[in-house]
């Protein structure tokens, strides 16, 4: 069994107000190309297909279009679950019909225990769930944490294990020991919200969704695919892609997705950023998180930058007031004019001009007279 | 070809704040029973499956459950379109998979011209649309009204007519000459929003949705099924049901749906309504629109009535202030006490008591002193 493992498509997601529709369509096309080139037997999508429980009509149209293309037109079997961003009920629509064409979409915990069998592999499709749902399914009011629930879930799945089959779990949760970035909504579930890895040891592979970095977890058999698109500045340095899992050859290979428009961070002086010898070497179609090293006030700074970088997603200053050295903070041993000169030079990286010095002297004299 | 014609399920609809979930489930069960008893070849649903473009999760669950039951479990072919209350995009979800089990759901004008063929009948599934959509489909900016659009729609459908077939149109619009009630949202579309009947003459049957009264249109071959449930007080006197259409026998039969809880209007005195000899003869589980014939102030009237009639949906007075005869309005020829006595008696249907007369005299004397 050879399958492609992806997750966290987050259709409808915006990056600081910018629609990512084109990026997501492009990433989808690359996923299809990888699936075709690798001749996979199925595509696994481990939750968070939508970014919101109540997706917009455009998002509904976009995701439906992808899934029709993937399953009906290109005939890839699809194994999918709902994530914490999806509405299980809404995403469920039509799923009773989908299985006829080997599109298995599970959004309900209760349906996670009957595996989908394909090419000698049993796939257990475990959607995102909360402890109260496990309490209902197991009729056990003692279940309070995801860890407690997962013990029961895995034990129940194990009763359906066929010995000669490989066993793959598709799930959407926070695995203990993973590192989180800022664009994943924290899954808060009771007290303990992390699933210990030893609970998952009996599976041949665990295809996870939820964390957007495929390096989030360092394990041979338990992996996050990460998102196919960068969804926050904190993901700027990440390489996006999908896993190709071969349960017969026991290989797992990461296939990269090249971003249509990348997400980058730049820490520079305003003058540098506006200099064509600098920006001509950049792909200015990318999304930029800009940190200015300037201390001077720059009028209309965002609009000026946007003439060069149309997709600035954030603008910060490297040096805030807290960076002004104590030496130039109010120092009673310096006369007011020297203090002003030092402060001005520190903030603006240049001394007061002659004209400015005259204005300062006049102003300080006037202030003294008022005393 | 024998089919059941229904429409306007409006899943999610509330009647003055009361959920109609149970009424709709019950009506659905009756529809299934009729379809089974009549051995129909298909069930036609002519739009407004949902009450809202953005249905709640409960509504999504309820409608999906009905359609899974109807098509997958009971194996009825289903022919459905979106109405003006549905979001075409949202309702469309899954429809590419549905047709494999003879559930044909069309939500796009552009797809209305390829008929579904079944038992010697061509079904043209025309969803609710607006003139701008016809302008796009026909690439003709001159189309301004639904009437203009329908001329083009029908002409295009006609090119697909097979001579030996019956031709049935399933549509959702306001047909000229129909009578509207208050619970249908008015379909406002450009200037002329009504479709003239002569445009529809070439069809053997036109299965319409939109108006909730099956008597809304008086035509042999062009019919509204009406809604399966009463959705407003103005529908209180209507009989709900579905049409059974036999295109071979050329018969159209109306099959009644018995309401789980009926909608009734009552115009009575408060004392009558609260009298057990009166209300013991009623089904007090029904929804009541109450008009009181009393003129007196009745403290906490709604809560008192609700102890007997838990589902009062509206409360009006038959006699408002405008019904006070001019004789007792300010008449300069009467002394203040007489005026007050007459007014009190008119409003309360009884004279001032001795105690009340004393209070009135004291009050009027005090007022006179202040002058």
XYZ file of C-alpha atoms in Angstrom:
742
model
C 0.000 0.000 0.000
C 1.392 3.336 -1.052
C -0.397 6.480 -0.043
C 0.035 10.224 0.095
C -0.364 11.815 3.513
C -1.493 15.424 3.678
C -3.553 17.472 6.154
C -4.535 20.985 7.249
C -5.648 22.394 3.920
C -7.591 25.101 5.798
C -9.626 26.166 2.780
C -10.842 29.721 3.468
C -7.800 30.678 5.564
C -6.517 34.231 5.222
C -3.001 35.472 5.897
C -3.362 38.837 7.666
C -6.339 39.686 5.441
C -4.968 38.239 2.196
C -7.026 35.462 0.586
C -4.907 32.362 -0.010
C -7.241 30.867 -2.638
C -4.659 30.851 -5.407
C -1.944 29.469 -3.141
C -4.251 26.662 -2.049
C -5.327 25.838 -5.585
C -1.700 25.748 -6.668
C -0.667 23.541 -3.745
C -3.578 21.216 -4.544
C -2.346 20.903 -8.143
C 1.112 19.978 -6.865
C -0.360 17.392 -4.511
C -2.240 15.824 -7.422
C 0.948 15.838 -9.496
C 2.892 14.118 -6.709
C 0.096 11.547 -6.244
C 0.116 10.874 -9.994
C 3.902 10.665 -10.303
C 4.161 8.406 -7.277
C 1.251 6.266 -8.457
C -0.204 6.202 -4.935
C -3.122 3.924 -4.125
C -4.864 6.560 -2.023
C -4.697 10.106 -0.673
C -5.029 10.574 3.090
C -6.252 13.972 4.377
C -5.880 14.129 8.156
C -8.366 16.863 9.056
C -8.893 20.624 8.909
C -10.062 20.584 5.326
C -11.798 23.906 6.005
C -10.468 26.742 8.104
C -13.844 27.394 9.700
C -16.871 25.462 10.918
C -19.012 27.829 8.822
C -17.036 28.144 5.578
C -17.997 30.773 3.016
C -19.731 29.780 -0.218
C -16.445 30.385 -2.055
C -14.648 27.985 0.276
C -17.369 25.360 -0.113
C -17.056 25.694 -3.877
C -13.261 25.473 -3.775
C -13.014 22.374 -1.586
C -15.825 20.559 -3.401
C -14.084 21.271 -6.686
C -10.829 19.744 -5.383
C -12.509 16.624 -4.059
C -14.564 16.067 -7.216
C -11.336 16.391 -9.195
C -9.360 14.120 -6.900
C -11.883 11.346 -6.428
C -14.374 11.433 -9.325
C -12.225 12.762 -12.159
C -8.787 11.369 -11.258
C -10.161 8.312 -9.458
C -7.895 8.516 -6.413
C -9.323 6.785 -3.384
C -9.525 9.376 -0.585
C -9.347 8.724 3.157
C -10.303 11.812 5.129
C -11.368 12.935 8.589
C -12.636 16.172 10.119
C -10.279 18.333 12.206
C -10.925 20.803 14.994
C -11.486 23.584 12.445
C -14.160 21.648 10.554
C -17.799 21.331 11.480
C -18.187 17.556 11.639
C -21.885 17.877 10.770
C -21.428 20.173 7.791
C -18.401 18.336 6.396
C -20.334 15.068 6.732
C -22.821 16.123 4.023
C -22.818 13.618 1.170
C -20.371 11.213 2.802
C -22.851 8.330 2.649
C -22.659 8.601 -1.141
C -18.897 9.178 -1.345
C -17.824 5.723 -0.259
C -19.235 4.213 -3.481
C -16.247 5.762 -5.272
C -13.752 4.975 -2.484
C -13.908 8.384 -0.886
C -14.102 7.584 2.806
C -14.814 10.641 4.929
C -15.368 10.078 8.632
C -16.466 12.878 10.934
C -17.858 10.803 13.825
C -15.919 9.093 16.600
C -18.454 6.259 16.682
C -17.550 5.336 13.090
C -13.797 5.174 13.710
C -13.705 1.532 14.704
C -14.624 -0.085 11.435
C -11.495 0.224 9.327
C -11.351 0.885 5.606
C -9.445 -2.012 4.068
C -7.353 -1.403 1.000
C -4.412 -3.384 -0.453
C -3.690 -5.315 2.734
C -3.893 -2.241 4.947
C -6.509 -1.340 7.543
C -7.085 2.421 7.797
C -8.703 3.663 10.994
C -10.208 7.085 10.356
C -10.365 8.904 13.686
C -11.802 12.437 13.405
C -10.994 15.186 15.870
C -13.132 14.623 18.953
C -13.551 15.927 22.477
C -13.683 13.884 25.696
C -17.476 14.281 26.054
C -17.919 12.491 22.748
C -15.788 9.600 24.018
C -17.896 9.550 27.214
C -20.989 9.095 25.022
C -19.501 6.493 22.715
C -18.024 4.386 25.531
C -20.857 5.180 27.946
C -18.237 5.953 30.566
C -18.502 9.182 32.529
C -15.000 8.672 33.938
C -13.349 9.722 30.675
C -12.101 13.257 31.272
C -8.993 13.685 29.131
C -7.969 12.986 25.545
C -5.343 10.597 26.902
C -7.976 8.568 28.746
C -10.189 8.616 25.679
C -7.384 7.558 23.355
C -6.586 4.538 25.516
C -10.157 3.357 24.990
C -10.172 4.312 21.317
C -6.973 2.429 20.528
C -8.044 -0.630 22.545
C -11.330 -0.758 20.638
C -9.573 -0.357 17.294
C -7.221 -3.165 18.206
C -10.118 -5.608 18.484
C -10.698 -5.050 14.747
C -7.054 -5.617 13.791
C -6.498 -8.350 11.236
C -3.119 -9.981 11.832
C -1.934 -10.131 8.236
C -2.771 -6.488 7.573
C -0.797 -3.311 8.075
C -2.563 -0.896 10.446
C -2.663 2.820 9.780
C -4.274 5.424 12.007
C -5.449 8.708 10.474
C -6.053 11.256 13.238
C -6.100 14.919 14.177
C -4.704 15.770 17.586
C -1.764 17.168 19.495
C 0.803 14.423 20.054
C 2.895 14.726 23.201
C 6.315 16.163 22.493
C 5.301 18.083 19.372
C 6.243 21.712 18.844
C 3.488 24.179 17.994
C 3.566 27.327 15.860
C 1.209 30.275 16.073
C -1.182 29.386 13.247
C -2.671 26.241 14.773
C -5.648 26.921 16.986
C -4.858 25.331 20.305
C -6.922 22.237 20.884
C -8.072 22.688 24.442
C -9.693 19.529 25.702
C -10.190 18.991 29.374
C -7.046 18.901 31.435
C -4.595 16.759 29.476
C -4.839 17.511 25.792
C -1.787 15.698 24.470
C -1.789 12.104 23.252
C 1.257 10.139 24.521
C 3.138 8.463 21.699
C 3.352 5.055 23.392
C -0.422 4.698 22.943
C 0.153 4.736 19.189
C 2.956 2.168 19.073
C 0.821 -0.657 17.722
C 0.138 1.139 14.428
C 2.453 0.717 11.467
C 1.951 4.371 10.614
C 0.049 7.260 12.166
C -0.933 9.966 9.673
C -1.532 13.068 11.760
C -3.062 16.439 11.114
C -3.213 19.545 13.323
C 0.355 20.904 13.463
C 1.511 22.789 10.375
C 5.205 21.870 10.493
C 6.102 18.387 9.291
C 9.063 18.475 11.683
C 6.745 19.091 14.655
C 7.204 15.507 15.812
C 10.393 13.487 15.583
C 9.201 9.913 15.166
C 9.713 7.271 12.507
C 6.134 6.102 12.264
C 4.055 8.912 13.752
C 4.125 11.957 11.550
C 2.463 15.273 10.876
C 2.336 16.061 7.154
C 2.151 19.752 7.933
C 0.025 22.131 5.892
C 0.578 22.416 2.124
C 0.677 26.223 2.381
C 2.356 28.585 4.875
C -0.391 30.061 7.013
C 1.569 32.402 9.284
C 4.810 34.350 9.520
C 6.022 31.833 12.077
C 5.938 29.248 9.259
C 8.120 31.420 6.986
C 11.190 29.217 7.303
C 9.327 25.901 6.967
C 9.450 23.662 3.922
C 5.944 22.523 2.989
C 5.074 19.225 1.376
C 3.463 15.799 1.785
C 4.598 12.356 2.894
C 4.622 9.396 0.536
C 4.178 6.322 2.712
C 4.840 2.822 1.418
C 3.697 0.242 3.970
C 5.202 -2.658 2.024
C 8.642 -1.166 1.385
C 8.496 0.472 4.831
C 9.609 3.805 3.399
C 8.420 7.309 4.138
C 9.538 10.050 1.756
C 8.893 13.760 1.999
C 7.869 15.449 -1.267
C 8.176 19.214 -1.326
C 5.554 21.698 -2.433
C 6.940 24.884 -3.987
C 4.957 27.901 -2.793
C 3.178 29.933 -5.471
C 3.939 32.978 -3.316
C 6.308 32.442 -0.437
C 6.095 33.926 3.046
C 9.267 35.771 4.066
C 10.476 37.970 6.858
C 12.893 40.871 6.285
C 14.661 42.991 8.869
C 16.132 46.027 7.099
C 16.367 49.794 7.053
C 13.572 51.544 5.203
C 16.061 53.032 2.714
C 17.398 49.564 1.899
C 13.916 48.128 1.377
C 13.072 50.988 -1.011
C 16.323 50.618 -2.951
C 15.854 48.912 -6.318
C 19.287 47.262 -6.188
C 17.939 45.466 -3.096
C 14.383 44.691 -4.072
C 15.090 43.738 -7.667
C 16.676 40.579 -6.285
C 13.497 39.622 -4.431
C 10.253 38.044 -5.541
C 8.077 40.979 -4.617
C 4.907 38.946 -5.195
C 5.693 37.134 -1.955
C 4.155 37.889 1.412
C 6.519 39.910 3.594
C 6.705 40.361 7.308
C 8.832 43.516 7.583
C 10.813 44.652 10.602
C 12.317 48.115 10.167
C 15.695 48.836 11.764
C 15.041 52.596 11.523
C 14.431 54.738 14.557
C 13.220 57.819 12.676
C 9.589 58.582 12.085
C 8.798 57.686 8.461
C 5.650 59.351 7.147
C 3.067 57.069 5.506
C 5.480 54.172 5.847
C 3.093 51.309 5.010
C 1.822 52.926 1.822
C 5.360 53.701 0.709
C 6.435 50.101 1.305
C 3.343 48.715 -0.433
C 4.302 50.522 -3.662
C 7.251 48.103 -3.757
C 5.880 45.139 -1.779
C 2.143 44.776 -2.449
C 1.741 41.883 0.023
C 3.175 43.167 3.286
C 1.426 41.208 6.013
C 3.008 42.868 9.033
C 5.176 45.866 9.862
C 7.215 46.116 13.039
C 10.093 48.177 14.393
C 13.235 46.501 15.608
C 13.980 49.286 18.075
C 11.194 50.401 20.303
C 11.440 52.917 23.130
C 12.693 50.183 25.396
C 15.843 50.020 23.255
C 16.948 53.586 23.999
C 20.131 53.184 26.090
C 19.952 54.413 29.659
C 22.886 56.750 28.836
C 20.584 59.014 26.852
C 17.597 58.624 29.137
C 17.074 61.537 31.505
C 20.568 62.086 32.908
C 20.758 64.947 35.433
C 24.463 65.461 34.749
C 23.900 66.619 31.162
C 22.619 70.047 30.178
C 19.275 69.932 28.294
C 20.745 70.790 24.860
C 23.390 68.018 25.040
C 20.733 65.564 26.215
C 18.512 66.506 23.281
C 21.416 66.226 20.824
C 22.334 62.763 22.087
C 18.744 61.559 22.044
C 18.127 62.871 18.520
C 21.292 61.264 17.211
C 20.438 57.971 18.847
C 16.936 57.836 17.413
C 17.745 59.154 13.932
C 21.311 57.921 13.440
C 22.392 61.467 12.440
C 23.185 64.635 14.384
C 20.942 67.684 14.643
C 21.394 69.976 11.628
C 22.465 73.582 12.247
C 18.882 74.761 11.705
C 17.546 72.100 14.111
C 20.169 73.080 16.722
C 19.012 76.710 16.465
C 15.368 75.677 16.887
C 16.338 73.563 19.903
C 18.280 76.447 21.519
C 15.382 78.865 20.993
C 12.908 76.352 22.384
C 15.024 75.593 25.446
C 15.579 79.353 26.117
C 11.828 79.962 25.903
C 11.193 77.101 28.325
C 13.784 78.468 30.748
C 12.161 81.934 30.680
C 8.819 80.332 31.584
C 10.464 78.831 34.688
C -43.767 7.344 -15.168
C -45.341 7.894 -11.786
C -43.782 10.368 -9.423
C -44.456 12.218 -6.204
C -44.274 16.008 -6.405
C -43.358 17.910 -3.251
C -41.516 21.180 -2.529
C -40.798 23.829 0.100
C -39.648 21.625 2.944
C -37.941 24.665 4.503
C -35.875 22.621 6.946
C -34.887 24.967 9.792
C -38.053 27.076 9.546
C -39.555 28.354 12.785
C -43.166 29.335 13.431
C -43.059 32.476 15.575
C -40.070 31.082 17.483
C -41.254 27.468 17.689
C -38.968 24.886 16.065
C -40.877 22.780 13.532
C -38.368 19.910 13.541
C -40.850 17.301 14.739
C -43.556 18.499 12.342
C -41.117 18.283 9.443
C -39.862 14.835 10.423
C -43.443 13.628 10.718
C -44.430 15.119 7.357
C -41.369 13.473 5.806
C -42.453 10.097 7.176
C -45.882 10.593 5.636
C -44.339 11.538 2.295
C -42.273 8.342 2.363
C -45.380 6.338 3.221
C -47.304 7.867 0.314
C -44.380 7.232 -2.054
C -44.236 3.621 -0.886
C -47.995 3.018 -1.066
C -48.229 4.620 -4.492
C -45.131 2.751 -5.729
C -43.792 5.913 -7.365
C -40.772 5.729 -9.650
C -39.259 8.926 -8.253
C -39.690 11.763 -5.770
C -39.517 15.336 -7.114
C -38.553 18.122 -4.680
C -39.058 21.501 -6.339
C -36.792 23.729 -4.260
C -36.479 25.392 -0.840
C -35.184 22.260 0.851
C -33.668 24.521 3.524
C -35.242 27.634 4.983
C -31.967 29.550 4.939
C -28.865 29.884 2.768
C -26.805 29.270 5.923
C -28.671 26.443 7.645
C -27.793 25.467 11.213
C -25.897 22.249 11.909
C -29.143 20.727 13.189
C -30.879 21.551 9.914
C -27.988 20.135 7.885
C -28.195 16.963 9.937
C -31.977 16.721 9.562
C -32.114 17.196 5.789
C -29.138 14.906 5.155
C -30.799 12.250 7.254
C -34.010 12.476 5.191
C -32.179 12.281 1.871
C -29.996 9.359 2.948
C -33.165 7.579 4.051
C -35.092 8.429 0.883
C -32.396 7.691 -1.686
C -29.847 5.319 -0.153
C -31.970 3.321 2.272
C -35.338 3.272 0.490
C -33.845 3.504 -3.000
C -36.217 6.141 -4.335
C -34.778 8.091 -7.233
C -34.839 11.771 -6.273
C -35.105 14.771 -8.611
C -34.415 18.017 -6.782
C -33.533 21.660 -7.391
C -32.500 24.593 -5.196
C -35.059 27.310 -4.383
C -34.666 30.950 -3.483
C -34.182 30.039 0.189
C -31.342 27.615 -0.518
C -27.718 28.505 -1.100
C -27.111 26.903 -4.487
C -23.415 26.491 -3.663
C -23.908 24.909 -0.249
C -26.767 22.642 -1.322
C -24.660 21.521 -4.295
C -22.146 19.764 -1.987
C -21.904 16.096 -2.862
C -24.261 16.256 -5.841
C -21.609 14.906 -8.234
C -21.682 11.697 -6.209
C -25.462 11.569 -5.728
C -26.349 10.836 -9.346
C -24.756 7.373 -9.092
C -27.756 6.346 -6.985
C -30.292 8.289 -9.091
C -30.405 11.302 -6.833
C -30.276 14.185 -9.274
C -29.825 17.545 -7.566
C -29.366 20.583 -9.777
C -28.518 23.986 -8.345
C -27.120 25.663 -11.480
C -29.039 27.193 -14.366
C -26.341 26.076 -16.815
C -27.052 22.429 -15.981
C -30.814 22.675 -16.536
C -30.716 21.844 -20.234
C -29.586 18.257 -20.076
C -32.660 16.355 -18.924
C -32.701 13.373 -16.612
C -34.373 10.561 -18.507
C -36.400 8.008 -16.618
C -39.156 5.633 -17.771
C -39.878 7.468 -21.009
C -39.930 10.879 -19.333
C -37.458 13.741 -19.659
C -37.134 15.759 -16.451
C -35.697 19.258 -16.802
C -34.388 20.406 -13.424
C -34.449 24.198 -13.377
C -33.229 25.689 -10.073
C -34.292 29.103 -8.858
C -32.229 31.689 -10.711
C -32.013 35.427 -11.214
C -31.858 37.304 -14.522
C -28.121 38.036 -14.210
C -27.441 34.316 -14.206
C -29.428 33.954 -17.441
C -27.435 36.857 -18.908
C -24.249 34.906 -18.159
C -25.504 31.557 -19.423
C -26.929 32.968 -22.658
C -24.224 35.637 -23.009
C -26.989 38.167 -23.654
C -26.976 41.434 -21.734
C -30.504 42.223 -22.958
C -32.094 39.732 -20.562
C -33.595 41.847 -17.750
C -36.648 39.966 -16.501
C -37.496 36.428 -15.471
C -40.025 36.341 -18.301
C -37.335 37.166 -20.872
C -35.016 34.626 -19.298
C -37.669 31.900 -19.242
C -38.358 32.342 -22.957
C -34.702 31.541 -23.605
C -34.621 28.745 -21.025
C -37.679 26.983 -22.437
C -36.475 27.389 -26.044
C -33.134 25.845 -25.132
C -34.799 22.990 -23.266
C -37.008 22.341 -26.259
C -33.961 21.608 -28.439
C -33.288 18.611 -26.156
C -36.871 17.288 -26.352
C -37.151 13.718 -27.586
C -40.462 13.286 -29.435
C -41.513 9.971 -27.906
C -40.878 11.140 -24.346
C -43.040 12.966 -21.860
C -41.515 16.281 -20.791
C -41.626 17.452 -17.195
C -40.252 20.736 -15.889
C -39.225 20.988 -12.224
C -38.877 24.654 -11.264
C -39.091 27.203 -8.468
C -40.646 30.525 -9.384
C -43.735 32.696 -9.149
C -46.128 31.733 -11.931
C -48.361 34.524 -13.235
C -51.833 34.372 -11.765
C -50.835 32.585 -8.571
C -51.985 33.765 -5.170
C -49.369 34.326 -2.472
C -49.569 33.918 1.283
C -47.404 35.628 3.867
C -44.864 32.879 4.512
C -43.232 32.812 1.076
C -40.369 35.268 0.784
C -41.181 37.400 -2.220
C -38.940 36.561 -5.131
C -37.935 40.001 -6.347
C -36.194 39.712 -9.684
C -35.811 42.748 -11.865
C -39.031 44.345 -13.047
C -41.244 41.469 -14.098
C -40.925 38.579 -11.695
C -43.796 36.373 -12.802
C -43.526 33.620 -15.394
C -46.479 33.624 -17.837
C -48.168 30.249 -18.064
C -48.234 30.138 -21.864
C -44.435 29.788 -21.822
C -44.882 26.471 -20.046
C -47.530 25.008 -22.351
C -45.170 22.603 -24.139
C -44.485 20.600 -20.968
C -46.668 17.651 -20.039
C -46.347 18.645 -16.385
C -44.691 21.485 -14.509
C -43.781 20.606 -10.896
C -43.461 23.943 -9.134
C -42.117 25.039 -5.799
C -42.246 28.439 -4.089
C -45.889 28.986 -3.097
C -47.055 27.091 -0.024
C -50.673 26.547 -1.043
C -51.317 23.795 -3.571
C -54.359 25.773 -4.744
C -52.176 28.810 -5.526
C -52.459 28.138 -9.242
C -55.510 26.817 -11.024
C -54.082 24.839 -13.925
C -54.344 21.218 -15.039
C -50.685 20.673 -15.822
C -48.838 23.417 -13.955
C -49.017 22.896 -10.230
C -47.553 23.948 -6.930
C -47.330 21.060 -4.484
C -47.412 23.479 -1.576
C -45.357 22.920 1.553
C -45.802 19.696 3.548
C -46.160 21.692 6.787
C -48.061 24.894 7.635
C -45.476 27.633 8.033
C -47.661 30.613 8.971
C -51.020 31.548 10.451
C -52.142 32.550 6.969
C -51.810 28.865 6.020
C -54.043 27.749 8.927
C -56.989 26.820 6.698
C -54.900 25.057 4.029
C -54.781 21.322 3.477
C -51.181 20.198 3.039
C -50.041 17.276 0.939
C -48.253 16.124 -2.223
C -49.218 15.411 -5.831
C -48.975 11.958 -7.327
C -48.428 12.455 -11.036
C -48.827 9.637 -13.547
C -47.607 10.749 -16.968
C -48.871 7.587 -18.670
C -52.367 7.525 -17.191
C -52.436 11.341 -17.357
C -53.697 11.578 -13.808
C -52.764 13.938 -11.020
C -53.969 13.045 -7.527
C -53.555 15.034 -4.325
C -52.517 13.010 -1.270
C -53.071 14.681 2.063
C -50.566 15.044 4.876
C -52.090 15.075 8.359
C -50.352 17.664 10.523
C -48.605 16.372 13.640
C -49.638 19.644 15.287
C -52.070 21.798 13.354
C -52.053 25.580 13.052
C -55.355 27.148 14.070
C -56.793 30.594 14.654
C -59.354 31.304 17.396
C -61.315 34.497 17.998
C -62.899 34.244 21.459
C -63.378 35.930 24.810
C -60.640 35.250 27.334
C -63.121 33.601 29.703
C -64.222 31.204 26.957
C -60.666 30.268 26.078
C -59.916 29.525 29.738
C -63.089 27.444 30.182
C -62.404 23.706 30.271
C -65.731 22.884 28.612
C -64.380 24.869 25.639
C -60.751 23.816 25.535
C -61.317 20.148 26.347
C -62.737 19.833 22.845
C -59.555 21.208 21.269
C -56.195 19.670 20.525
C -54.227 21.964 22.779
C -50.920 20.699 21.364
C -51.696 22.670 18.225
C -50.306 26.090 17.387
C -52.850 28.819 18.055
C -53.175 32.302 16.715
C -55.496 33.910 19.283
C -57.636 37.010 18.819
C -59.328 38.147 22.024
C -62.774 39.712 21.803
C -62.340 41.283 25.266
C -61.926 44.998 25.784
C -60.839 44.790 29.431
C -57.249 44.812 30.535
C -56.298 41.230 31.439
C -53.215 40.984 33.666
C -50.471 38.612 32.470
C -52.736 37.466 29.684
C -50.163 35.533 27.620
C -48.891 33.519 30.573
C -52.436 32.705 31.649
C -53.316 31.521 28.145
C -50.098 29.514 27.836
C -51.052 27.439 30.893
C -53.850 26.061 28.687
C -52.392 26.522 25.194
C -48.610 25.977 25.341
C -48.096 26.854 21.650
C -49.705 30.253 21.199
C -47.926 31.849 18.266
C -49.717 35.210 18.258
C -52.059 37.202 20.449
C -54.208 40.039 19.124
C -57.222 42.026 20.216
C -60.297 42.185 18.057
C -61.223 45.612 19.387
C -58.470 48.168 19.500
C -58.685 51.844 20.506
C -59.887 52.686 17.012
C -63.078 50.791 17.848
C -64.109 53.146 20.672
C -67.242 54.901 19.378
C -66.960 58.668 18.915
C -69.858 59.061 21.386
C -67.538 58.268 24.294
C -64.542 60.107 22.921
C -63.976 63.546 24.448
C -67.449 65.088 24.351
C -67.582 68.644 25.764
C -71.271 68.279 26.556
C -70.675 65.635 29.203
C -69.378 66.273 32.684
C -66.038 64.533 33.454
C -67.502 61.859 35.755
C -70.151 60.801 33.201
C -67.512 60.708 30.481
C -65.324 58.500 32.642
C -68.227 56.200 33.521
C -69.190 55.767 29.877
C -65.609 55.157 28.770
C -64.993 52.606 31.550
C -68.184 50.750 30.742
C -67.369 50.669 27.041
C -63.859 49.307 27.539
C -64.673 46.838 30.323
C -68.216 45.831 29.461
C -69.281 46.582 33.049
C -70.027 49.767 34.998
C -67.780 51.365 37.594
C -68.219 49.731 40.999
C -69.252 51.900 43.968
C -65.652 51.912 45.239
C -64.348 52.863 41.771
C -66.933 55.656 41.478
C -65.758 57.046 44.833
C -62.133 56.930 43.693
C -63.095 58.674 40.465
C -64.986 61.427 42.311
C -62.083 62.046 44.695
C -59.632 62.144 41.822
C -61.720 64.545 39.767
C -62.251 66.823 42.800
C -58.522 66.916 43.459
C -57.885 67.773 39.809
C -60.451 70.572 39.916
C -58.786 72.047 43.054
C -55.449 72.146 41.254
C -57.051 74.250 38.490
